[in-house]
């Protein structure tokens, strides 16, 4: 894994890895949005539908303001 030097990204990566519990990705039920509070404004929660269509479930306010 690449070394992450930004403290907030490093914290998010550690959070994500802990939620994975030896799986490729955490299950939806493993993540409570309230736990993502400090990062949520910078995240987008996207479902891939049929490999070509995307459904944006959550778009953080920081991202929305820039796009």
mmCIF file with all atom_site columns, C-alpha atoms in Angstrom:
data_model
loop_
_atom_site.group_PDB
_atom_site.id
_atom_site.type_symbol
_atom_site.label_atom_id
_atom_site.label_alt_id
_atom_site.label_comp_id
_atom_site.label_asym_id
_atom_site.label_entity_id
_atom_site.label_seq_id
_atom_site.pdbx_PDB_ins_code
_atom_site.Cartn_x
_atom_site.Cartn_y
_atom_site.Cartn_z
_atom_site.occupancy
_atom_site.B_iso_or_equiv
_atom_site.pdbx_formal_charge
_atom_site.auth_seq_id
_atom_site.auth_comp_id
_atom_site.auth_asym_id
_atom_site.auth_atom_id
_atom_site.pdbx_PDB_model_num
ATOM 1  C CA . UNK A 1 1  ? 0.000   0.000  0.000   1.00 0.00 ? 1  UNK A CA 1
ATOM 2  C CA . UNK A 1 2  ? 1.244   3.491  -0.816  1.00 0.00 ? 2  UNK A CA 1
ATOM 3  C CA . UNK A 1 3  ? 2.301   5.742  2.024   1.00 0.00 ? 3  UNK A CA 1
ATOM 4  C CA . UNK A 1 4  ? -0.321  8.383  2.808   1.00 0.00 ? 4  UNK A CA 1
ATOM 5  C CA . UNK A 1 5  ? 1.204   11.566 4.143   1.00 0.00 ? 5  UNK A CA 1
ATOM 6  C CA . UNK A 1 6  ? -1.902  13.709 4.715   1.00 0.00 ? 6  UNK A CA 1
ATOM 7  C CA . UNK A 1 7  ? -3.147  13.124 8.294   1.00 0.00 ? 7  UNK A CA 1
ATOM 8  C CA . UNK A 1 8  ? -6.877  13.261 7.448   1.00 0.00 ? 8  UNK A CA 1
ATOM 9  C CA . UNK A 1 9  ? -6.475  10.835 4.529   1.00 0.00 ? 9  UNK A CA 1
ATOM 10 C CA . UNK A 1 10 ? -4.371  8.528  6.660   1.00 0.00 ? 10 UNK A CA 1
ATOM 11 C CA . UNK A 1 11 ? -7.099  8.520  9.328   1.00 0.00 ? 11 UNK A CA 1
ATOM 12 C CA . UNK A 1 12 ? -9.766  7.792  6.699   1.00 0.00 ? 12 UNK A CA 1
ATOM 13 C CA . UNK A 1 13 ? -7.689  4.955  5.246   1.00 0.00 ? 13 UNK A CA 1
ATOM 14 C CA . UNK A 1 14 ? -7.212  3.408  8.689   1.00 0.00 ? 14 UNK A CA 1
ATOM 15 C CA . UNK A 1 15 ? -10.945 3.749  9.372   1.00 0.00 ? 15 UNK A CA 1
ATOM 16 C CA . UNK A 1 16 ? -11.777 2.051  6.046   1.00 0.00 ? 16 UNK A CA 1
ATOM 17 C CA . UNK A 1 17 ? -9.324  -0.813 6.598   1.00 0.00 ? 17 UNK A CA 1
ATOM 18 C CA . UNK A 1 18 ? -10.709 -1.428 10.078  1.00 0.00 ? 18 UNK A CA 1
ATOM 19 C CA . UNK A 1 19 ? -14.240 -1.611 8.650   1.00 0.00 ? 19 UNK A CA 1
ATOM 20 C CA . UNK A 1 20 ? -13.149 -4.097 5.970   1.00 0.00 ? 20 UNK A CA 1
ATOM 21 C CA . UNK A 1 21 ? -12.323 -6.771 8.553   1.00 0.00 ? 21 UNK A CA 1
ATOM 22 C CA . UNK A 1 22 ? -10.170 -8.824 6.146   1.00 0.00 ? 22 UNK A CA 1
ATOM 23 C CA . UNK A 1 23 ? -12.620 -8.370 3.243   1.00 0.00 ? 23 UNK A CA 1
ATOM 24 C CA . UNK A 1 24 ? -12.128 -6.432 -0.004  1.00 0.00 ? 24 UNK A CA 1
ATOM 25 C CA . UNK A 1 25 ? -14.631 -3.760 1.106   1.00 0.00 ? 25 UNK A CA 1
ATOM 26 C CA . UNK A 1 26 ? -16.785 -3.088 4.134   1.00 0.00 ? 26 UNK A CA 1
ATOM 27 C CA . UNK A 1 27 ? -20.448 -3.972 3.911   1.00 0.00 ? 27 UNK A CA 1
ATOM 28 C CA . UNK A 1 28 ? -22.943 -1.109 3.898   1.00 0.00 ? 28 UNK A CA 1
ATOM 29 C CA . UNK A 1 29 ? -24.072 -2.040 7.387   1.00 0.00 ? 29 UNK A CA 1
ATOM 30 C CA . UNK A 1 30 ? -20.486 -1.738 8.656   1.00 0.00 ? 30 UNK A CA 1
ATOM 31 C CA . UNK A 1 31 ? -20.408 2.031  8.150   1.00 0.00 ? 31 UNK A CA 1
ATOM 32 C CA . UNK A 1 32 ? -22.530 4.513  10.034  1.00 0.00 ? 32 UNK A CA 1
ATOM 33 C CA . UNK A 1 33 ? -22.555 7.870  8.237   1.00 0.00 ? 33 UNK A CA 1
ATOM 34 C CA . UNK A 1 34 ? -22.180 9.625  11.583  1.00 0.00 ? 34 UNK A CA 1
ATOM 35 C CA . UNK A 1 35 ? -18.743 7.986  11.891  1.00 0.00 ? 35 UNK A CA 1
ATOM 36 C CA . UNK A 1 36 ? -17.703 9.701  8.657   1.00 0.00 ? 36 UNK A CA 1
ATOM 37 C CA . UNK A 1 37 ? -18.567 13.155 9.957   1.00 0.00 ? 37 UNK A CA 1
ATOM 38 C CA . UNK A 1 38 ? -15.152 14.779 9.617   1.00 0.00 ? 38 UNK A CA 1
ATOM 39 C CA . UNK A 1 39 ? -14.660 13.430 6.075   1.00 0.00 ? 39 UNK A CA 1
ATOM 40 C CA . UNK A 1 40 ? -18.225 13.354 4.745   1.00 0.00 ? 40 UNK A CA 1
ATOM 41 C CA . UNK A 1 41 ? -18.124 16.767 3.070   1.00 0.00 ? 41 UNK A CA 1
ATOM 42 C CA . UNK A 1 42 ? -15.283 15.530 0.868   1.00 0.00 ? 42 UNK A CA 1
ATOM 43 C CA . UNK A 1 43 ? -16.780 12.143 -0.069  1.00 0.00 ? 43 UNK A CA 1
ATOM 44 C CA . UNK A 1 44 ? -19.187 10.824 -2.676  1.00 0.00 ? 44 UNK A CA 1
ATOM 45 C CA . UNK A 1 45 ? -21.072 7.576  -2.146  1.00 0.00 ? 45 UNK A CA 1
ATOM 46 C CA . UNK A 1 46 ? -21.623 6.084  -5.601  1.00 0.00 ? 46 UNK A CA 1
ATOM 47 C CA . UNK A 1 47 ? -23.337 2.863  -6.686  1.00 0.00 ? 47 UNK A CA 1
ATOM 48 C CA . UNK A 1 48 ? -22.287 1.317  -9.981  1.00 0.00 ? 48 UNK A CA 1
ATOM 49 C CA . UNK A 1 49 ? -25.346 0.016  -11.828 1.00 0.00 ? 49 UNK A CA 1
ATOM 50 C CA . UNK A 1 50 ? -24.767 -2.455 -14.677 1.00 0.00 ? 50 UNK A CA 1
ATOM 51 C CA . UNK A 1 51 ? -21.147 -1.330 -15.021 1.00 0.00 ? 51 UNK A CA 1
ATOM 52 C CA . UNK A 1 52 ? -22.031 1.753  -17.079 1.00 0.00 ? 52 UNK A CA 1
ATOM 53 C CA . UNK A 1 53 ? -24.517 3.732  -14.999 1.00 0.00 ? 53 UNK A CA 1
ATOM 54 C CA . UNK A 1 54 ? -23.754 5.472  -11.714 1.00 0.00 ? 54 UNK A CA 1
ATOM 55 C CA . UNK A 1 55 ? -26.123 6.424  -8.913  1.00 0.00 ? 55 UNK A CA 1
ATOM 56 C CA . UNK A 1 56 ? -24.857 9.116  -6.555  1.00 0.00 ? 56 UNK A CA 1
ATOM 57 C CA . UNK A 1 57 ? -26.331 8.473  -3.127  1.00 0.00 ? 57 UNK A CA 1
ATOM 58 C CA . UNK A 1 58 ? -24.350 11.053 -1.188  1.00 0.00 ? 58 UNK A CA 1
ATOM 59 C CA . UNK A 1 59 ? -22.278 13.991 -2.410  1.00 0.00 ? 59 UNK A CA 1
ATOM 60 C CA . UNK A 1 60 ? -20.422 15.976 0.225   1.00 0.00 ? 60 UNK A CA 1
ATOM 61 C CA . UNK A 1 61 ? -20.991 19.712 0.395   1.00 0.00 ? 61 UNK A CA 1
ATOM 62 C CA . UNK A 1 62 ? -17.308 20.490 -0.352  1.00 0.00 ? 62 UNK A CA 1
ATOM 63 C CA . UNK A 1 63 ? -17.518 18.404 -3.552  1.00 0.00 ? 63 UNK A CA 1
ATOM 64 C CA . UNK A 1 64 ? -20.892 19.833 -4.541  1.00 0.00 ? 64 UNK A CA 1
ATOM 65 C CA . UNK A 1 65 ? -19.605 23.403 -4.186  1.00 0.00 ? 65 UNK A CA 1
ATOM 66 C CA . UNK A 1 66 ? -16.729 22.668 -6.568  1.00 0.00 ? 66 UNK A CA 1
ATOM 67 C CA . UNK A 1 67 ? -18.652 20.793 -9.241  1.00 0.00 ? 67 UNK A CA 1
#
